[in-house]
CSV table of C-alpha atoms and ligand atoms in Angstrom, one decimal:
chain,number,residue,atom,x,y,z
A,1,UNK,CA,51.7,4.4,111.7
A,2,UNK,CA,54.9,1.9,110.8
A,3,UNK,CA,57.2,1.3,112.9
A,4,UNK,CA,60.9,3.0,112.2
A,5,UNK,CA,62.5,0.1,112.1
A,6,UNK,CA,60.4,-1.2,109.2
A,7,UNK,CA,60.1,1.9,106.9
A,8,UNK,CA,63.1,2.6,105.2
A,9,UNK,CA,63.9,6.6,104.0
A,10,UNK,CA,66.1,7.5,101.0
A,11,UNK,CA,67.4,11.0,101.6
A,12,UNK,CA,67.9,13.4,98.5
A,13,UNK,CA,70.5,16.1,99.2
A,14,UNK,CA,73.2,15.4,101.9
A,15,UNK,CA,74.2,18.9,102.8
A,16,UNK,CA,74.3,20.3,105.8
A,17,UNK,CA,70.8,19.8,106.4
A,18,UNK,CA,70.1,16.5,104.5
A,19,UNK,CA,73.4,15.2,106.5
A,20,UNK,CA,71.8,15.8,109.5
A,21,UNK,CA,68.7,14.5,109.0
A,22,UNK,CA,70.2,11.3,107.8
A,23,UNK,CA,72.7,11.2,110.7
A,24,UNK,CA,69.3,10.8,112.8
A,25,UNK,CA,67.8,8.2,111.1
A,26,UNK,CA,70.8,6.0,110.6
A,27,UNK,CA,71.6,6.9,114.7
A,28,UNK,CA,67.6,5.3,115.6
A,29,UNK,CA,68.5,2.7,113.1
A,30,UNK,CA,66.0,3.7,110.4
A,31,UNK,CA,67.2,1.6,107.3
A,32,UNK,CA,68.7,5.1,105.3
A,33,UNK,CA,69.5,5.4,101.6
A,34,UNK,CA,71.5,8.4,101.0
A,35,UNK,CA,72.1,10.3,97.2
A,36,UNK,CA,74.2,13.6,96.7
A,37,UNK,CA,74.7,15.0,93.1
A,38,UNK,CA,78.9,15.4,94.1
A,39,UNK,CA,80.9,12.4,95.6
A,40,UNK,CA,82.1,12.8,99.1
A,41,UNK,CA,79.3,14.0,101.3
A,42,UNK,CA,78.1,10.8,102.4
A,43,UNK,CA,81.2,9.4,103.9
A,44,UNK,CA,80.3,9.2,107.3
A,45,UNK,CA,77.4,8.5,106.5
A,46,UNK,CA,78.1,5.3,104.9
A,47,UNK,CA,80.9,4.7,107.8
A,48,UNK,CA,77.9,4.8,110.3
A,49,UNK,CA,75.1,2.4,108.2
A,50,UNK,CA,73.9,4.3,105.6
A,51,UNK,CA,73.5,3.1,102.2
A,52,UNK,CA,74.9,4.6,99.3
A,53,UNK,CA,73.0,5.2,96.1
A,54,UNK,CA,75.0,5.1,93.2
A,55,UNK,CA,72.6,7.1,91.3
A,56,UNK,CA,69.2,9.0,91.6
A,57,UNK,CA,67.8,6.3,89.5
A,58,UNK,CA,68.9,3.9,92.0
A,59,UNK,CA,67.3,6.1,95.0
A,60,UNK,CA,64.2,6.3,93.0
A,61,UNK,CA,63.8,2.7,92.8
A,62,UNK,CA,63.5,1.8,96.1
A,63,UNK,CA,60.7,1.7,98.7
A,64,UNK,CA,59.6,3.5,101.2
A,65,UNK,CA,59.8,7.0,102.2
A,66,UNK,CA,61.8,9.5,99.9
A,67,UNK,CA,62.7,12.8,101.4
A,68,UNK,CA,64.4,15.7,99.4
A,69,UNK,CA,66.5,17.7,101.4
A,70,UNK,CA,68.1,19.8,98.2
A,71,UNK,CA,69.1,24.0,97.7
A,72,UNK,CA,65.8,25.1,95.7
A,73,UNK,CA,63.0,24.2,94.2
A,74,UNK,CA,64.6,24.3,90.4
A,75,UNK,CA,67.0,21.8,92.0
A,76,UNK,CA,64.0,19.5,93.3
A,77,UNK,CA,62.9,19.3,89.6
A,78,UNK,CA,66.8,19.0,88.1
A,79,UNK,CA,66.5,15.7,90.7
A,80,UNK,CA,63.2,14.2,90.1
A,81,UNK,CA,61.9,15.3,86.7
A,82,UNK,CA,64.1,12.0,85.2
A,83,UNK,CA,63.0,9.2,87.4
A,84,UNK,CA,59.3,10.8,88.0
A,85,UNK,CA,58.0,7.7,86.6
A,86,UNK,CA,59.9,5.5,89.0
A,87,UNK,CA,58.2,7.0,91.9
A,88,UNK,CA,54.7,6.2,91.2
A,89,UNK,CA,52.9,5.3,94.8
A,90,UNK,CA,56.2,6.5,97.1
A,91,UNK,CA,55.2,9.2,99.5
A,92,UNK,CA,57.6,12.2,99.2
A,93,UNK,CA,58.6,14.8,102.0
A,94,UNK,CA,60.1,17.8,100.0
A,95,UNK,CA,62.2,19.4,103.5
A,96,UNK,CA,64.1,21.7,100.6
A,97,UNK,CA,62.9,25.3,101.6
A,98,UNK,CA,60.8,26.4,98.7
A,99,UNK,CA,58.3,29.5,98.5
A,100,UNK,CA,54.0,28.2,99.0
A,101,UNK,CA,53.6,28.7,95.4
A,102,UNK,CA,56.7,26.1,94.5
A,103,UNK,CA,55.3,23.7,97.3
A,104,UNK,CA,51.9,23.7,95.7
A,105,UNK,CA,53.8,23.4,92.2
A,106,UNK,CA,55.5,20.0,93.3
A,107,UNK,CA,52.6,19.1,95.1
A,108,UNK,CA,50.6,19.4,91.1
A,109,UNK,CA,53.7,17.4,89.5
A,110,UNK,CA,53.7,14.7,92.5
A,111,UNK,CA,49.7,14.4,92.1
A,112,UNK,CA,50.0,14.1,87.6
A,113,UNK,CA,53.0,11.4,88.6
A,114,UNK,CA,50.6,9.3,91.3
A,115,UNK,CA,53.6,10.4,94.0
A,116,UNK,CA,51.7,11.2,97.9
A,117,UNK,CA,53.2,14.7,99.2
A,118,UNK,CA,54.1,16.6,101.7
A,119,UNK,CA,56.2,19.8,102.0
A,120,UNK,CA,58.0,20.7,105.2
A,121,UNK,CA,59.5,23.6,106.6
A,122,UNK,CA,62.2,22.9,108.9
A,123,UNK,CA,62.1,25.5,111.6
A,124,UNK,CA,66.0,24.5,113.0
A,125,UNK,CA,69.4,24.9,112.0
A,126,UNK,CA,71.9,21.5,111.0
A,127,UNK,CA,73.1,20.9,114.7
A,128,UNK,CA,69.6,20.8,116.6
A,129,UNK,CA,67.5,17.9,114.2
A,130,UNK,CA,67.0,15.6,116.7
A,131,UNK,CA,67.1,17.3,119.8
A,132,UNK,CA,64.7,19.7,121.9
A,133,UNK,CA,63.5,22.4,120.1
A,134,UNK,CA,64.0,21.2,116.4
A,135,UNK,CA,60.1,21.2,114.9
A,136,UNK,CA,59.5,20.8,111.4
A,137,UNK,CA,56.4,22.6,109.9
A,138,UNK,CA,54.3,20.0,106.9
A,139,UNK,CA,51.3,21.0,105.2
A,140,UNK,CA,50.0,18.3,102.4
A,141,UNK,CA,48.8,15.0,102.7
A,142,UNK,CA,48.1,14.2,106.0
A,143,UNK,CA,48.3,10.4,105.2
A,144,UNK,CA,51.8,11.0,104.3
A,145,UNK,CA,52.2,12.4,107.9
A,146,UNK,CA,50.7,10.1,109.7
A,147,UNK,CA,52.0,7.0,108.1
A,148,UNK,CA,55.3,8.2,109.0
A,149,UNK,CA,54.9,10.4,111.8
A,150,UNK,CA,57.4,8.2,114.1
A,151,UNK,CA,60.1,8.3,111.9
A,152,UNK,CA,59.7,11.8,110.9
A,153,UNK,CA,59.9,13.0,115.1
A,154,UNK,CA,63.4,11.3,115.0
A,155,UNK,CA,63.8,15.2,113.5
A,156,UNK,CA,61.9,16.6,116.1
A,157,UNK,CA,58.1,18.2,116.7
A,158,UNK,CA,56.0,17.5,113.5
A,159,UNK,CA,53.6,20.1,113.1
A,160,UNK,CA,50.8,19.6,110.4
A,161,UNK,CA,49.6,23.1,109.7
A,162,UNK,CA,47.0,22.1,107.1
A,163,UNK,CA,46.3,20.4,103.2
A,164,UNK,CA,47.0,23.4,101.3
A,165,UNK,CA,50.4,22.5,100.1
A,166,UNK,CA,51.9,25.9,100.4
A,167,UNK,CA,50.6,26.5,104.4
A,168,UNK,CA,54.0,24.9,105.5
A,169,UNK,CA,56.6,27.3,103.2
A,170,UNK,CA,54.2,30.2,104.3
A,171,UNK,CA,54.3,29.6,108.2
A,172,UNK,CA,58.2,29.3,107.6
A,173,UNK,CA,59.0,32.1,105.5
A,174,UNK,CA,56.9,34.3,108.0
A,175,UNK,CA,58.6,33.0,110.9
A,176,UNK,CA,61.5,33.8,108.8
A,177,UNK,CA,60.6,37.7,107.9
A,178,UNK,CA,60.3,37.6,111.8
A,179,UNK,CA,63.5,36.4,112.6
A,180,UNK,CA,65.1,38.6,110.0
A,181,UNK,CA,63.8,41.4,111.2
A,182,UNK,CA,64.9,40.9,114.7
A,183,UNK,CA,68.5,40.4,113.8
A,184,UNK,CA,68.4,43.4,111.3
A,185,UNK,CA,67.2,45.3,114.0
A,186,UNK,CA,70.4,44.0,116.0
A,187,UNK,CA,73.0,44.9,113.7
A,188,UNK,CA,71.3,48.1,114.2
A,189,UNK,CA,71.5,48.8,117.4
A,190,UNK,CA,75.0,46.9,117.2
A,191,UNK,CA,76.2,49.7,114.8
A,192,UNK,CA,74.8,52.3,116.6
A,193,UNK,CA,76.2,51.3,119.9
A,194,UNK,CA,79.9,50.7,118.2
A,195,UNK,CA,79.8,54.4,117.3
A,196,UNK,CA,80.4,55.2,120.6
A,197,UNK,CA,82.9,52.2,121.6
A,198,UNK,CA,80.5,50.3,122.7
A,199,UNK,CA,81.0,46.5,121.7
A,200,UNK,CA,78.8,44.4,120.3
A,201,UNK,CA,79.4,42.0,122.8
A,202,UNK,CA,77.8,44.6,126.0
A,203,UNK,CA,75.2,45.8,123.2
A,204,UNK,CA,73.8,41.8,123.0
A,205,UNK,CA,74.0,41.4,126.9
A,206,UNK,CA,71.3,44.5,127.3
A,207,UNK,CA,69.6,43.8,123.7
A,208,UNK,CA,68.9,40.4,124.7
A,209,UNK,CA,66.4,40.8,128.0
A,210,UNK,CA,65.3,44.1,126.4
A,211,UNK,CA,64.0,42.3,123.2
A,212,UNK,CA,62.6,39.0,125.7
A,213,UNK,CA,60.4,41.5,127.6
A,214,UNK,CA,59.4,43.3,124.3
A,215,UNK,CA,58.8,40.1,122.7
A,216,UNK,CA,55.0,39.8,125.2
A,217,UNK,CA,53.5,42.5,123.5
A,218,UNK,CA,53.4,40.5,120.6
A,219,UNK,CA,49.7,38.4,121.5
A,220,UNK,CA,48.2,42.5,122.1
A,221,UNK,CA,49.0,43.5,118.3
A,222,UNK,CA,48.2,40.3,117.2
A,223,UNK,CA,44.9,40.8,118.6
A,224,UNK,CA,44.3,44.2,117.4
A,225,UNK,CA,45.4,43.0,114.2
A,226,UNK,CA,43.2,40.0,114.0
A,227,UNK,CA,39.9,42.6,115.6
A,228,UNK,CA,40.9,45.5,113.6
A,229,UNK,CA,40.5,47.2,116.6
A,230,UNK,CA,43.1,49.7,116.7
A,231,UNK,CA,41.8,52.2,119.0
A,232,UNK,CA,44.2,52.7,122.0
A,233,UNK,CA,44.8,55.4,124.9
A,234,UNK,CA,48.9,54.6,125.0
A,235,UNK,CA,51.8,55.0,122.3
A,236,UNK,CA,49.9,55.8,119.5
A,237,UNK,CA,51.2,56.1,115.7
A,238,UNK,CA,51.6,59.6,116.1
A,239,UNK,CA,54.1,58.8,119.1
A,240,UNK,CA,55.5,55.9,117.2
A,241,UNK,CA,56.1,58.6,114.2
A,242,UNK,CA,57.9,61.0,116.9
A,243,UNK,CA,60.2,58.1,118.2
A,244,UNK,CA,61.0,56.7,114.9
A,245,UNK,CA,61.8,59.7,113.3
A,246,UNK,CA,64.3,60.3,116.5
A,247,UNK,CA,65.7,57.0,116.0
A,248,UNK,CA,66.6,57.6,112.6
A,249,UNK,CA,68.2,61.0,112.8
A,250,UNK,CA,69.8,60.1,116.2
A,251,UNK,CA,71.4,57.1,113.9
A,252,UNK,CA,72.5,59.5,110.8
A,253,UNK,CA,74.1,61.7,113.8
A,254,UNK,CA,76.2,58.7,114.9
A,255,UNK,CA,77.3,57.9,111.3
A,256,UNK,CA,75.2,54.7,110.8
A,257,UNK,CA,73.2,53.7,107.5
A,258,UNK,CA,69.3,53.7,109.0
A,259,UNK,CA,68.3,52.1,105.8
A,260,UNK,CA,66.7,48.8,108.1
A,261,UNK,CA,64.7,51.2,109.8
A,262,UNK,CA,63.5,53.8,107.4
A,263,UNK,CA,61.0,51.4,105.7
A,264,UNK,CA,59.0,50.8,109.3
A,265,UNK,CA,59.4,54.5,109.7
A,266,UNK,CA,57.7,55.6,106.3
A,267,UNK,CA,55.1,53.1,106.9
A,268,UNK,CA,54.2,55.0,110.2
A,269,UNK,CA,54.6,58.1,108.4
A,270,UNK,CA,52.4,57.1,105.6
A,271,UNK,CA,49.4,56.1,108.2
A,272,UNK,CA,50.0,59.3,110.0
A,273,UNK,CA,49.6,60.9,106.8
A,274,UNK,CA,46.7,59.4,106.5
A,275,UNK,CA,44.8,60.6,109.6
A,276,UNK,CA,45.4,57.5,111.5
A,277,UNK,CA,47.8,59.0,114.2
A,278,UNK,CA,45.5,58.0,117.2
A,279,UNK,CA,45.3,54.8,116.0
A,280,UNK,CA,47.6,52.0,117.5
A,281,UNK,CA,50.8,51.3,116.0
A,282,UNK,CA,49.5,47.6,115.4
A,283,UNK,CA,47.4,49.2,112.6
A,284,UNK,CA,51.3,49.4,110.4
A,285,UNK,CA,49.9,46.6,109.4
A,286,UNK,CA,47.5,48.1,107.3
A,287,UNK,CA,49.7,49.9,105.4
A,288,UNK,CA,51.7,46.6,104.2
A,289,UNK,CA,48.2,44.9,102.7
B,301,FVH,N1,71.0,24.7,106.8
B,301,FVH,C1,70.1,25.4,107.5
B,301,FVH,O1,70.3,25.9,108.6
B,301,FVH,C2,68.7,25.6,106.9
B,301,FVH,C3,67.6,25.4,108.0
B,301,FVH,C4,66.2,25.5,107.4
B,301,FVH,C5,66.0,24.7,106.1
B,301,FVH,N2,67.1,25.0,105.2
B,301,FVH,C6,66.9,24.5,103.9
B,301,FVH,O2,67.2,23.1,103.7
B,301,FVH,C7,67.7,22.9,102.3
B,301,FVH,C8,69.0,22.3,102.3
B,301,FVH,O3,69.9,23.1,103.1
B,301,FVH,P1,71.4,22.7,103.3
B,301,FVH,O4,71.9,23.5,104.5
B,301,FVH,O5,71.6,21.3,103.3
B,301,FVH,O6,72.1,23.4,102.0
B,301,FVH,P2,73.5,23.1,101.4
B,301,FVH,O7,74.5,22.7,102.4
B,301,FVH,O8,73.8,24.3,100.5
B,301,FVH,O9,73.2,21.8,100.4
B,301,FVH,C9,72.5,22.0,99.2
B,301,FVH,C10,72.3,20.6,98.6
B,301,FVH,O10,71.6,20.7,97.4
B,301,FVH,C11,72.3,20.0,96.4
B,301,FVH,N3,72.1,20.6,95.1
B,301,FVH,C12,72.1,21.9,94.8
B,301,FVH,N4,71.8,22.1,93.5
B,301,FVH,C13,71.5,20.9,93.0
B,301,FVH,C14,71.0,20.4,91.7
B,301,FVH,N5,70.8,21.3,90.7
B,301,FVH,N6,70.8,19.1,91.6
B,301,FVH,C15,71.0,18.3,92.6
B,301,FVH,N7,71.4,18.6,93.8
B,301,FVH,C16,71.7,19.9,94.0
B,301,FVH,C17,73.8,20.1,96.8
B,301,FVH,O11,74.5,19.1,96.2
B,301,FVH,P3,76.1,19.3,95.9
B,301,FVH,O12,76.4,20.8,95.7
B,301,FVH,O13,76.7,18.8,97.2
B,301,FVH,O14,76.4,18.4,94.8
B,301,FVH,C18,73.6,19.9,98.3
B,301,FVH,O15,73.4,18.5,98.6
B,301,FVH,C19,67.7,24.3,101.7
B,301,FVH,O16,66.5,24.4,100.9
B,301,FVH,C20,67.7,25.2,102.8
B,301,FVH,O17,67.1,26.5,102.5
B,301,FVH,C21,68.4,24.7,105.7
């Protein structure tokens, strides 16, 4: 492991994201190259010690660490397909959010172009890189990661979930379904609640400690999941079915679209259906494989 001082990043992408991660290394005095495709971006940047490149080719030619911080995957290739050749023995962090198949896809091209990789998923939004509870997710070369491990927790926790390429984007985009789930579910209850006058403001202050109890039953499914053990004496599917099935004509009643929750309903339904009613509602699950 280098120290920060000594290893210098070029950042690919200053927008929101890539500005923030840059504003942390040129803040611990990382020596910080900075590239955007439009003019502008890197302004403060540059006020605050950055170095502008006047050009990806520029970027691309110089040392150490090279991060790409860019909107997709087809915009990681519109960057680095031209100078590939110019990157030969660099070690690349691709931080742009891509699905595990693209990760493993740029991991091919970096290996055919002698480039070291790692993809990360960065589990924070713009205004926490660099303080508590930023982590970033990596999966890939675990050289890469540990050569530059110090710099890279200028970001916050680095997490190496594994070599497969792809492990990083998959963590994050199932953390992700999680998350998007959970604020569905929130808009919701939000609507619901507004139908009778209720703010949304009240609806969060009740939603919120409701949803942090709920959220410890989460290790019990995971381990009826992980058993495939779903034999339980409380709150079957069959009672799941019965509630759900209330939810969603208690929501038609008040007006509101249940078209988040009729897809977990059917599931249950479906697994009802199917004779598994005194089974645990963890076994929903099955129905998605
Ligand atoms: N912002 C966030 O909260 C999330 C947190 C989790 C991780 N994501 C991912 O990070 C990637 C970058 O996100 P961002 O917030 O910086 O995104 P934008 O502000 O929209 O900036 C996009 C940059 O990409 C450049 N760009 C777009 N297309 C191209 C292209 N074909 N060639 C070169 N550069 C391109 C764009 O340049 P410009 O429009 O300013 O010229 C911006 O620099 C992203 O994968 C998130 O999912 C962030």
């Amino acid at each position: 492991m280098t120290n920060v001082h000594d290893t210098p990043v070029t950042v690919l992408g200053l927008g929101a994201m890539g500005r923030a991660l840059a504003a942390a290394f040129v803040r611990a005095g990382v020596p910080t190259t900075v590239w955007n495709r439009s003019a502008g971006k890197d302004r403060e940047l540059v006020a605050a010690g950055a170095i502008r490149a006047e050009s990806v080719a520029a970027a691309a030619g110089g040392k150490g660490l090279l991060l790409t911080v860019l909107l997709d995957h087809a915009s990681v290739h519109d960057t680095l397909d031209p100078v590939a050749a110019d990157l030969a023995g660099r070690d690349w962090i691709n931080l742009t959010s891509t699905s595990p198949e693209q990760s493993r896809e740029l991991a091919g091209w970096a290996t055919a172009h002698g480039i070291e990789f790692l993809d990360g998923g960065i589990m924070a939004v713009p205004p926490m890189i660099g303080n508590p509870g930023s982590s970033i997710l990596y999966s890939g070369s675990p050289e890469v990661l540990h050569a530059h491990r110090a710099t890279l927790e200028l970001l916050g926790a680095a997490d190496y979930v594994g070599p497969d390429p792809g492990l990083a984007a998959l963590w994050d985009f199932a953390l992700l379904a999680n998350m998007y789930q959970m604020f569905g579910g929130f808009f919701h209850g939000a609507a619901m609640a507004g139908s009778a006058g209720i703010t949304a403001t009240r609806f969060a202050e009740r939603a919120v400690p409701w949803l942090t109890a709920m959220v410890h039953g989460l290790p019990g499914y995971a381990r009826a999941i992980d058993s495939g053990d779903y034999v339980t004496e409380v709150q079957d599917l069959a009672f799941q079915k019965s509630g759900l099935d209330a939810i969603v004509r208690a929501t038609q009643d008040a007006g509101i679209d249940p078209v988040l929750l009729d897809p977990l309903a059917a599931l249950v339904n479906r697994q009802v259906s199917a004779g598994h009613g005194a089974a645990a509602f963890a076994r929903t699950v099955e129905e998605l494989r």
